[in-house]
Amino acid sequence: MKIPFSPPRIDEITIEEVKDTLLSGWITTGPKTQLFEQKLASYLGIDHVVCLNSATAGLQLIMHYLGIKEGDEVIVPSYTYCATANVVVQRGAKPVMVDINRDDFNINPQKVKEAINSNTKAIIAVDIAGFPCDYNSLIEIIQSPEILKLHTPNNSNQEKLGRIALISDAAHSIGANYKGVKTGNQADMSSFSFHAVKNLTTAEGGAVAFNLPKQFDTKKIKQLFKTLSLHGQTKDALSKNKAGGWEYDVVHAGYKCNMTDIQAAIGLVELNRYKETLEKREHIFRLYDTLLKDEEWAILPTYMNSDCTSSFHLYMLRIKDSKLEQRNTIIEKMAERGIAVNVHYKPLPLLSLYKSLNFNMENYPQALENYTHQISLPVYYNLSDDQVKFVAKNLNEVVEEVLA
Ligand SMILES: *Cc1c(COP(=O)(O)O)cnc(C)c1O
């Protein structure tokens, strides 16, 4: 039996919807992207959502909008995918990394508080594995009088906000719940990913959900993001394509990161059946729990508590007492048995780029500890109960062999 890590769910329904787009005569940003944006907004319970070609592009536009620049600091977790911090480095600003919580791998609010100074312009929290961060604590911190006193805006958007911006890298967490409300409704702006390995895919893709305070006109900001995603040009390709509609202007040195209707077609199918996707993923998580809960070596992941429900993106297991080499051997031996398991993530201070920027892993003991033991198990829609049992059985054998 060969078990991949997370193949996408592509079937006749997806193929038909993409075919419909291909044959429609309109393949780039157009009616399907617009429809997907509306459906996403209604799913999230948010007024305005803009679709882009990735979550990274979303974070880049957010950094642009906030005017993050050299001399600014943006707080990020040390334990995340590189994109969260890369977008800060790209602006010439300084990512300030903080350590994580032991149980859920999310950013530690107390460490965030300690890292804030008058250069801090934003926090990018990441809902690791799809489990929402402690947003209330983060909001309380950025709104507390002692932290507000430190706020030093250096452009009109920062001034209008009047405090540190709270941004969510929600790449994993579409459909997750925080105190009864979907993710996308807690931070000022949230960026979701629809990359091929994510819960809801468009092959490549992403979306930004706006939840800025009421002094912001989010409808206008959505339009600004649209324009920024298409070179800063005032008219999109669809309107320009209409006979006689050639005239346009360029008002920003924009980016090129729009979503195409081919991507949106996949997304429309995915979103339409996303409830079923989440139910299946939850079922797999619970089955892994049942199969592993009595194993002495297993630290099961946190994916639900009284406040939060995960989007069940990654089953982030830990192997108690394993050394780094043992964890790596377990992954190799699983691969020999035809089972793809994974590590999420290599903490940023271990990456050459961040080493060269003087980040030192010793300063993030919890991230290092969690990483040393971490292993993610396959979760995808077409994974059967028998396959889940096969993964758990093989893992048990391999762990006992390696830790013996
Ligand atoms: C996948 C991922 C991203 C990047 O998403 P893209 O859509 O590929 O740009 C960012 N942050 C985290 C935590 C991710 O896992």
PDB file of C-alpha atoms and ligand atoms in Angstrom, residues 53-57 59 80-81 83-84 126 128 169 171-172 192-195 198 204-206 313 345, ligand 1:
ATOM      1  CA  ASN A  53      -2.487  33.907  -6.570  1.00  0.00           C
ATOM      2  CA  SER A  54      -1.136  32.948  -3.126  1.00  0.00           C
ATOM      3  CA  ALA A  55      -1.276  33.589   0.604  1.00  0.00           C
ATOM      4  CA  THR A  56       2.238  34.989   0.297  1.00  0.00           C
ATOM      5  CA  ALA A  57       1.019  37.598  -2.195  1.00  0.00           C
ATOM      6  CA  LEU A  59       0.879  39.042   3.048  1.00  0.00           C
ATOM      7  CA  THR A  80       6.142  28.681  10.810  1.00  0.00           C
ATOM      8  CA  TYR A  81       6.671  28.401   7.074  1.00  0.00           C
ATOM      9  CA  ALA A  83       6.721  32.997   3.877  1.00  0.00           C
ATOM     10  CA  THR A  84       5.506  34.551   7.160  1.00  0.00           C
ATOM     11  CA  VAL A 126      -0.038  31.993  12.315  1.00  0.00           C
ATOM     12  CA  ILE A 128      -0.470  26.508  12.888  1.00  0.00           C
ATOM     13  CA  ASP A 169      -1.249  34.145   8.393  1.00  0.00           C
ATOM     14  CA  ALA A 171      -2.729  29.778   5.380  1.00  0.00           C
ATOM     15  CA  HIS A 172      -3.863  26.643   7.268  1.00  0.00           C
ATOM     16  CA  PHE A 192      -5.606  32.287   3.467  1.00  0.00           C
ATOM     17  CA  SER A 193      -3.746  29.846   1.205  1.00  0.00           C
ATOM     18  CA  PHE A 194      -5.231  27.653  -1.500  1.00  0.00           C
ATOM     19  CA  HIS A 195      -1.934  26.026  -2.419  1.00  0.00           C
ATOM     20  CA  LYS A 198      -3.796  23.033   1.689  1.00  0.00           C
ATOM     21  CA  GLU A 204      -1.997  27.977  -6.376  1.00  0.00           C
ATOM     22  CA  GLY A 205      -4.034  30.707  -4.786  1.00  0.00           C
ATOM     23  CA  GLY A 206      -4.912  32.732  -1.750  1.00  0.00           C
ATOM     24  CA  HIS A 313      -5.117  20.859   8.357  1.00  0.00           C
ATOM     25  CA  TYR A 345       8.162  22.992  10.250  1.00  0.00           C
TER      26      TYR A 345
HETATM   27  C1  LIG B   1       1.538  27.432   2.705  1.00  0.00           C
HETATM   28  C2  LIG B   1       1.866  28.505   3.680  1.00  0.00           C
HETATM   29  C3  LIG B   1       2.081  29.824   3.279  1.00  0.00           C
HETATM   30  C4  LIG B   1       2.191  30.219   1.839  1.00  0.00           C
HETATM   31  O1  LIG B   1       1.052  29.971   1.118  1.00  0.00           O
HETATM   32  P1  LIG B   1       1.115  30.218  -0.457  1.00  0.00           P
HETATM   33  O2  LIG B   1      -0.315  30.238  -0.875  1.00  0.00           O
HETATM   34  O3  LIG B   1       1.872  29.055  -1.037  1.00  0.00           O
HETATM   35  O4  LIG B   1       1.806  31.492  -0.688  1.00  0.00           O
HETATM   36  C5  LIG B   1       2.272  30.805   4.233  1.00  0.00           C
HETATM   37  N1  LIG B   1       2.284  30.487   5.546  1.00  0.00           N
HETATM   38  C6  LIG B   1       2.114  29.225   5.973  1.00  0.00           C
HETATM   39  C7  LIG B   1       2.108  28.954   7.443  1.00  0.00           C
HETATM   40  C8  LIG B   1       1.922  28.193   5.057  1.00  0.00           C
HETATM   41  O5  LIG B   1       1.808  26.939   5.473  1.00  0.00           O
END
